[in-house]
Coordinates of C-alpha atoms in Angstrom, one line a residue:
Chain A
M672 CA -0.1 0.1 0.0
T673 CA 1.5 3.5 -0.9
V674 CA 1.8 6.1 1.7
S675 CA -1.0 8.5 0.5
A676 CA -3.4 5.4 0.5
Q677 CA -2.6 4.7 3.9
S678 CA -3.2 8.2 5.0
T679 CA -6.5 8.3 3.2
N680 CA -7.5 5.1 5.1
R681 CA -6.6 6.8 8.3
N682 CA -8.6 9.9 7.4
I683 CA -11.6 7.8 6.4
R684 CA -11.2 6.1 9.7
A685 CA -11.0 9.3 11.8
A686 CA -13.9 10.6 9.9
R687 CA -16.0 7.6 10.9
D688 CA -14.8 7.8 14.4
F689 CA -16.0 11.4 14.7
G690 CA -19.3 10.4 13.1
R691 CA -19.8 7.8 15.6
A692 CA -19.1 10.2 18.4
A693 CA -21.4 12.5 17.2
G694 CA -24.0 10.0 16.8
G695 CA -23.5 8.9 20.3
A696 CA -23.8 12.3 21.6
L697 CA -26.9 13.1 19.9
I698 CA -28.6 9.9 21.1
F699 CA -27.5 10.6 24.6
C700 CA -28.5 14.2 24.6
L701 CA -31.4 14.9 22.4
P702 CA -34.0 14.5 25.2
M703 CA -32.2 17.1 27.3
L704 CA -31.6 19.5 24.2
M705 CA -35.4 19.4 23.9
T706 CA -36.2 20.0 27.7
M707 CA -37.0 23.7 28.3
E708 CA -36.1 23.3 32.0
L709 CA -32.4 22.9 30.8
W710 CA -32.4 26.1 28.6
W711 CA -33.6 28.0 31.7
L712 CA -31.1 26.2 34.1
G713 CA -28.4 27.3 31.4
F714 CA -28.7 31.0 32.4
Y715 CA -29.8 31.1 36.1
L716 CA -27.9 28.4 37.4
E717 CA -25.0 29.6 39.8
R718 CA -22.0 29.5 37.8
A719 CA -20.0 27.7 40.8
R720 CA -22.2 24.7 40.4
L721 CA -21.8 24.6 36.6
L722 CA -18.0 24.9 37.2
I723 CA -18.4 21.9 39.5
L724 CA -20.4 20.0 36.8
M725 CA -17.6 20.3 34.4
A726 CA -14.9 19.9 36.7
S727 CA -16.4 16.6 37.8
A728 CA -17.2 15.3 34.4
L729 CA -13.6 15.5 33.1
P730 CA -12.1 12.6 35.4
L731 CA -15.3 10.6 34.8
L732 CA -14.9 11.0 31.0
V733 CA -11.3 10.0 31.4
L734 CA -12.2 7.1 33.4
L735 CA -14.9 6.2 30.8
S736 CA -12.5 6.5 28.1
R737 CA -10.1 4.1 30.0
Y738 CA -12.9 1.5 30.5
I739 CA -14.8 1.5 27.3
G740 CA -13.8 4.6 25.3
F741 CA -12.7 5.5 21.8
E742 CA -9.9 3.3 20.6
Q743 CA -8.0 0.7 22.6
T744 CA -6.2 3.2 24.7
R745 CA -2.6 2.7 25.8
S746 CA -1.8 5.4 28.3
W747 CA -3.7 8.2 30.6
R748 CA -2.4 10.8 28.3
D749 CA -4.6 9.2 25.4
D750 CA -7.7 8.8 27.6
V751 CA -7.3 12.6 28.6
V752 CA -7.0 13.4 24.9
D753 CA -10.0 11.3 24.1
A754 CA -12.1 12.7 26.8
L755 CA -11.2 16.3 25.5
I756 CA -12.1 15.3 21.9
A757 CA -15.4 13.9 23.3
L758 CA -16.1 17.2 24.9
G759 CA -15.3 19.0 21.7
I760 CA -17.4 16.9 19.6
A761 CA -20.3 17.2 22.2
G762 CA -19.9 20.9 22.3
V763 CA -20.2 21.1 18.4
V764 CA -23.3 18.9 18.3
C765 CA -25.2 20.8 21.4
T766 CA -24.3 24.1 20.0
S767 CA -25.6 23.4 16.4
L768 CA -28.8 21.9 17.6
L769 CA -29.6 24.5 20.1
L770 CA -29.0 27.0 17.4
L771 CA -31.2 25.1 15.2
F772 CA -34.0 24.9 17.8
G773 CA -33.7 28.9 18.2
S774 CA -33.0 28.3 22.2
I775 CA -29.8 30.1 21.7
T776 CA -29.8 33.4 19.7
F777 CA -27.1 36.1 18.9
G778 CA -29.2 38.7 21.0
E779 CA -28.4 36.8 24.3
P780 CA -25.6 37.7 26.3
P781 CA -22.7 35.3 26.3
H782 CA -23.2 33.8 29.5
A783 CA -26.6 32.9 28.6
W784 CA -26.0 30.8 25.7
L785 CA -22.5 29.6 27.3
G786 CA -24.6 28.3 30.1
K787 CA -27.0 26.6 28.1
I788 CA -24.4 24.8 26.1
A789 CA -22.1 23.9 29.1
I790 CA -24.9 22.1 31.0
Q791 CA -25.9 19.7 27.9
V792 CA -22.1 19.2 27.0
V793 CA -21.6 16.8 29.9
P794 CA -24.0 14.2 29.0
A795 CA -23.3 14.6 25.3
A796 CA -19.8 14.0 25.9
I797 CA -20.5 10.6 27.9
G798 CA -22.6 9.5 24.8
A799 CA -20.0 10.4 22.4
L800 CA -17.5 8.1 24.4
L801 CA -19.9 5.3 24.8
A802 CA -21.0 5.4 21.3
K803 CA -17.7 4.5 20.1
S804 CA -17.5 1.4 22.3
Q805 CA -20.9 0.5 21.3
F806 CA -20.2 0.4 17.6
R807 CA -16.8 -1.1 18.1
A808 CA -17.9 -3.9 20.5
Q809 CA -18.4 -6.5 17.8
S810 CA -14.9 -6.6 16.8
D811 CA -13.3 -6.2 20.0
E812 CA -15.6 -7.8 22.6
E813 CA -13.0 -9.8 24.1
S814 CA -10.7 -7.3 25.1
T815 CA -13.2 -4.9 26.5
D816 CA -15.2 -7.7 28.3
Q817 CA -11.9 -8.4 30.2
E818 CA -11.6 -5.1 31.2
R819 CA -15.2 -5.0 32.4
E820 CA -14.5 -7.9 34.6
T821 CA -13.2 -6.2 37.7
Y822 CA -15.6 -5.2 40.5
G823 CA -14.4 -1.3 40.5
G824 CA -15.2 -1.6 36.9
E825 CA -18.6 -3.0 37.3
L826 CA -19.6 -0.2 39.9
F827 CA -18.1 2.3 37.7
L828 CA -20.3 1.0 34.8
M829 CA -23.3 1.2 37.1
A830 CA -22.7 4.9 37.9
V831 CA -22.4 5.7 34.4
G832 CA -25.7 4.1 33.7
A833 CA -27.3 5.9 36.6
L834 CA -26.0 9.0 35.4
F835 CA -27.4 8.4 31.9
L836 CA -30.8 8.1 32.8
G837 CA -30.7 10.3 35.8
F838 CA -29.4 13.2 33.6
N839 CA -32.3 13.0 31.5
V840 CA -35.0 13.7 34.1
A841 CA -33.0 15.4 36.8
P842 CA -33.6 19.0 35.6
T843 CA -37.3 18.4 35.1
E844 CA -39.9 19.9 37.5
E845 CA -41.7 16.7 37.7
M846 CA -38.9 15.2 40.1
L847 CA -40.2 17.5 42.9
L848 CA -43.8 17.4 41.7
I849 CA -43.7 13.6 42.0
A850 CA -42.1 13.9 45.4
Y851 CA -44.7 16.3 46.7
Q852 CA -47.5 13.7 45.6
M853 CA -46.0 11.1 47.4
T854 CA -46.3 10.0 51.2
K855 CA -43.6 8.4 52.9
W856 CA -45.0 5.0 52.4
H857 CA -45.1 5.5 48.5
A858 CA -41.4 6.3 48.9
V859 CA -40.8 3.0 50.8
G860 CA -42.7 1.1 47.8
L861 CA -40.4 2.8 45.2
V862 CA -37.3 1.9 47.2
V863 CA -38.4 -1.7 47.4
L864 CA -39.4 -1.7 43.7
A865 CA -36.2 -0.2 42.4
L866 CA -34.3 -2.8 44.3
I867 CA -36.4 -5.8 42.9
L868 CA -36.2 -4.5 39.6
M869 CA -32.4 -3.7 39.7
H870 CA -31.8 -7.2 41.1
G871 CA -33.8 -8.6 38.3
F872 CA -31.4 -6.9 35.8
V873 CA -28.2 -7.8 37.6
F874 CA -29.6 -11.6 37.8
A875 CA -30.6 -11.4 33.9
V876 CA -27.2 -10.0 33.2
E877 CA -25.4 -12.6 35.3
F878 CA -26.8 -15.3 32.8
A879 CA -25.3 -13.1 29.9
G880 CA -22.1 -13.5 31.5
G881 CA -19.5 -10.9 32.2
S882 CA -20.6 -10.3 35.9
T883 CA -18.1 -10.6 38.9
V884 CA -20.7 -12.7 40.5
N885 CA -20.5 -16.6 40.4
E886 CA -23.5 -18.4 39.0
D887 CA -23.5 -20.8 41.7
E888 CA -23.6 -18.5 44.6
P889 CA -26.7 -18.1 46.1
W890 CA -29.0 -15.0 45.0
W891 CA -28.4 -12.6 47.9
H892 CA -24.7 -12.7 47.4
A893 CA -25.1 -10.9 44.3
F894 CA -27.9 -8.6 45.9
I895 CA -25.5 -7.5 48.5
K896 CA -22.3 -7.3 46.5
V897 CA -23.8 -5.8 43.2
T898 CA -27.4 -4.7 43.6
L899 CA -27.1 -2.6 46.9
P900 CA -24.0 -0.9 46.1
G901 CA -25.6 0.1 42.8
Y902 CA -28.5 1.4 44.4
V903 CA -26.6 3.5 46.9
L904 CA -24.6 4.8 43.7
A905 CA -28.0 5.6 42.1
L906 CA -29.0 7.5 45.5
A907 CA -25.7 9.3 45.5
I908 CA -25.8 10.3 41.8
S909 CA -29.5 11.6 42.1
L910 CA -28.6 13.7 45.0
Y911 CA -25.6 15.3 43.1
L912 CA -27.8 16.0 40.2
L913 CA -30.6 17.5 42.1
W914 CA -28.0 19.9 43.7
I915 CA -26.3 20.6 40.7
F916 CA -29.6 21.7 38.9
G917 CA -30.7 23.6 42.1
R918 CA -33.5 21.3 42.8
T919 CA -32.8 20.8 46.5
D920 CA -32.7 24.6 47.2
G921 CA -35.0 25.7 49.8
L922 CA -36.1 22.1 50.5
A923 CA -36.4 20.6 54.0
F924 CA -34.5 17.4 54.6
D925 CA -37.2 15.0 54.3
T926 CA -38.4 16.5 51.1
A927 CA -34.8 16.4 49.5
I928 CA -34.9 12.7 50.7
M929 CA -38.0 12.1 48.7
A930 CA -36.9 13.9 45.6
T931 CA -33.8 11.8 45.7
V932 CA -35.6 8.5 46.2
V933 CA -37.8 9.7 43.2
L934 CA -35.0 10.3 41.0
A935 CA -33.1 7.3 42.3
F936 CA -35.7 5.1 40.6
P937 CA -34.6 6.1 36.9
A938 CA -31.1 6.1 38.0
A939 CA -31.3 2.8 39.7
I940 CA -32.8 1.1 36.4
G941 CA -30.1 2.9 34.3
A942 CA -27.4 1.4 36.7
A943 CA -28.7 -2.0 36.6
A944 CA -29.2 -2.1 32.9
A945 CA -25.9 -0.3 32.2
R946 CA -24.4 -3.7 31.1
L947 CA -27.2 -4.4 28.8
I948 CA -27.5 -0.8 27.2
L949 CA -24.0 0.6 27.2
Chain B
M1073 CA 3.8 -17.9 40.6
N1074 CA 0.9 -17.0 38.5
Q1075 CA -1.6 -19.3 40.1
N1076 CA -0.6 -17.9 43.5
D1077 CA -1.1 -14.5 42.6
D1078 CA -4.7 -15.6 41.2
A1079 CA -5.5 -17.2 44.3
Q1080 CA -4.5 -14.1 46.3
R1081 CA -6.8 -11.9 44.3
D1082 CA -9.6 -14.4 44.7
I1083 CA -9.2 -13.9 48.4
D1084 CA -8.9 -10.3 48.3
K1085 CA -11.7 -9.5 45.8
P1086 CA -14.6 -11.0 47.6
M1087 CA -13.4 -9.2 50.9
I1088 CA -13.6 -5.7 49.3
E1089 CA -16.8 -6.8 47.6
W1090 CA -18.4 -7.8 51.0
I1091 CA -17.1 -4.5 52.6
V1092 CA -18.8 -2.5 50.0
G1093 CA -22.0 -4.4 50.0
G1094 CA -22.1 -4.2 53.8
I1095 CA -21.8 -0.4 54.0
S1096 CA -24.5 -0.1 51.2
A1097 CA -26.9 -2.4 53.0
A1098 CA -26.2 -0.2 56.2
I1099 CA -27.2 3.0 54.0
V1100 CA -30.2 1.5 52.3
A1101 CA -31.1 0.1 55.7
V1102 CA -30.9 3.6 57.3
L1103 CA -32.9 5.2 54.5
L1104 CA -35.8 2.6 54.7
G1105 CA -35.6 3.0 58.4
F1106 CA -36.0 6.9 58.1
L1107 CA -38.9 6.6 55.5
V1108 CA -40.7 4.2 57.6
Y1109 CA -40.4 6.0 60.8
E1110 CA -41.6 9.4 59.1
A1111 CA -44.4 7.4 57.7
L1112 CA -45.4 6.0 61.0
F1113 CA -44.5 9.0 63.5
A1114 CA -44.2 12.1 61.4
D1115 CA -47.3 14.5 61.4
S1116 CA -48.8 15.2 57.9
L1117 CA -50.2 18.7 58.4
P1118 CA -51.6 20.7 55.5
P1119 CA -49.7 23.7 54.1
S1120 CA -49.2 26.6 56.7
L1121 CA -47.8 29.5 54.4
T1122 CA -46.4 32.8 55.9
A1123 CA -44.9 35.6 53.7
T1124 CA -42.4 38.0 55.2
I1125 CA -40.6 41.0 53.5
E1126 CA -36.8 40.3 53.4
A1127 CA -35.7 43.4 51.9
L1128 CA -36.8 46.7 50.1
E1129 CA -34.4 47.9 47.3
S1130 CA -34.6 51.2 45.6
T1131 CA -33.3 51.0 42.1
D1132 CA -33.4 53.4 39.1
E1133 CA -36.3 51.6 37.8
G1134 CA -38.4 51.8 41.0
T1135 CA -38.5 49.6 44.0
V1136 CA -38.3 45.8 44.5
V1137 CA -39.7 44.2 47.4
R1138 CA -38.1 41.0 48.0
V1139 CA -40.4 38.3 49.9
A1140 CA -39.8 34.9 51.4
V1141 CA -42.8 32.5 51.7
T1142 CA -42.2 29.8 54.3
N1143 CA -44.3 26.7 54.4
G1144 CA -44.7 25.6 58.1
G1145 CA -46.8 22.5 57.2
D1146 CA -45.5 19.0 56.2
K1147 CA -47.4 19.0 52.9
A1148 CA -46.3 21.0 49.7
A1149 CA -48.6 23.9 48.4
A1150 CA -48.7 24.6 44.6
A1151 CA -49.7 27.7 42.7
V1152 CA -49.2 29.9 45.8
Q1153 CA -50.5 33.5 45.1
V1154 CA -48.7 36.1 47.1
Q1155 CA -50.1 39.9 47.2
C1156 CA -48.2 43.0 48.2
I1157 CA -50.3 45.9 49.2
V1158 CA -49.0 49.3 49.6
V1159 CA -51.1 52.1 51.4
G1160 CA -50.0 55.6 50.3
R1161 CA -50.1 58.7 52.4
E1162 CA -53.5 59.5 51.1
G1163 CA -54.8 56.3 51.5
A1164 CA -54.2 55.2 47.8
E1165 CA -53.6 51.6 47.5
A1166 CA -51.0 50.0 45.1
N1167 CA -51.3 46.2 44.6
R1168 CA -49.0 43.5 43.1
E1169 CA -49.4 39.9 42.8
I1170 CA -47.1 36.9 42.1
E1171 CA -47.3 33.2 41.8
L1172 CA -44.8 30.7 43.1
D1173 CA -45.3 27.4 41.5
Y1174 CA -44.4 25.3 44.6
V1175 CA -43.5 25.6 48.1
A1176 CA -42.3 22.4 49.7
G1177 CA -43.4 21.1 53.2
H1178 CA -41.0 23.0 55.7
G1179 CA -39.5 24.8 52.8
V1180 CA -38.9 28.4 51.7
R1181 CA -39.3 30.0 48.3
R1182 CA -38.3 33.6 47.3
G1183 CA -39.8 36.0 44.8
A1184 CA -40.2 40.0 44.5
F1185 CA -42.7 42.6 43.9
I1186 CA -41.6 45.3 41.5
F1187 CA -43.2 48.9 41.8
A1188 CA -42.4 51.5 39.1
E1189 CA -42.4 54.2 41.6
R1190 CA -39.8 54.9 44.5
L1191 CA -41.5 53.8 47.7
D1192 CA -41.2 55.5 50.9
P1193 CA -39.9 52.7 53.5
Q1194 CA -42.2 54.7 55.9
L1195 CA -45.5 53.5 54.0
L1196 CA -47.3 50.8 55.0
I1197 CA -46.4 47.7 52.8
E1198 CA -48.0 44.3 53.3
V1199 CA -47.5 40.9 52.0
E1200 CA -50.2 38.3 52.4
I1201 CA -51.0 34.7 50.8
V1202 CA -54.0 34.8 48.7
G1203 CA -54.1 31.1 48.2
Y1204 CA -52.8 27.8 47.1
T1205 CA -53.6 24.6 45.3
E1206 CA -52.8 20.9 46.0
P1207 CA -50.0 19.7 43.9

């Protein structure tokens, strides 16, 4: 093969990779891009929280790239570069769509449209990184599966799943509205149902293979080792997201707990299904 | 050598898994305990709303009356209407109304009334709750 043909090949591959990443960003982020609460949050959210969101996203993206990202990465430096590329692609995707939806206009002050884009970029970047692993999975299944085998990796993947589903609903007003409608007994029921459904997913995935839990262990081993930590992760991520989006402001302790339990329901499903959907 | 390493890892791994699992079980137990305790013993009082003036700010555009609405009840109130009445020197009244979408039980929400004219702080300014709906 000639040198020019090789470089053309590489260019095609790079273009395809960027395309996949953009597609992933779109799939993850579209529901959020079309949610009006997020446009508003973009300009009224405290800049400090936006900064914390971005700052906490970077290590997450680097870790994500480490586990299941873009190419078979060799060093942490590559992972950081991949995370930054994902953020860049996410930025382009979010900016173009928000422009097309007319939700950012040139008449607005820069802090307003910057905020609107910044708040969307994080989930879109997660999508961009995941998409590459998704499309790539067929060819490299063995190597990625081996990396997912560790317990830490499994919990990390659950956290990403929780973040994925949580992000989509956390900014909506319905999270609080549902919490207001519920009594404490409803909340108890929701926690129990979340645990049952989660364990159903964990159990189903065990048969699909790749879990750290042995098949001949009794069911409650997996429940304690995987399901419960997964649910606690979902709770923690829910509280974090509610706080980032300013949904816990002015709430009493028990109402904040209720809202966290409400958001933890989709987050838990996301966590448990992470292995299936990511 | 390799087998020894593997065996060592197999012993270490479940230990960590059980520790993480144990801590998680404790957290979920505390959460469920809290919710059941609240369900059994906590009151479930209807919304009890009070509005208070937090600040009176004079700007070039007029006066901003900042108000905080506190819900002393256990249940949340929706569509909370708040009214601000200013009684002038000649007895003339100015009225403003705002609506807060929700005020959670034992929660606080803030808002502001805007008057185009500069208000004398000596004037009688009152805020009151007009009404609310159930969420």
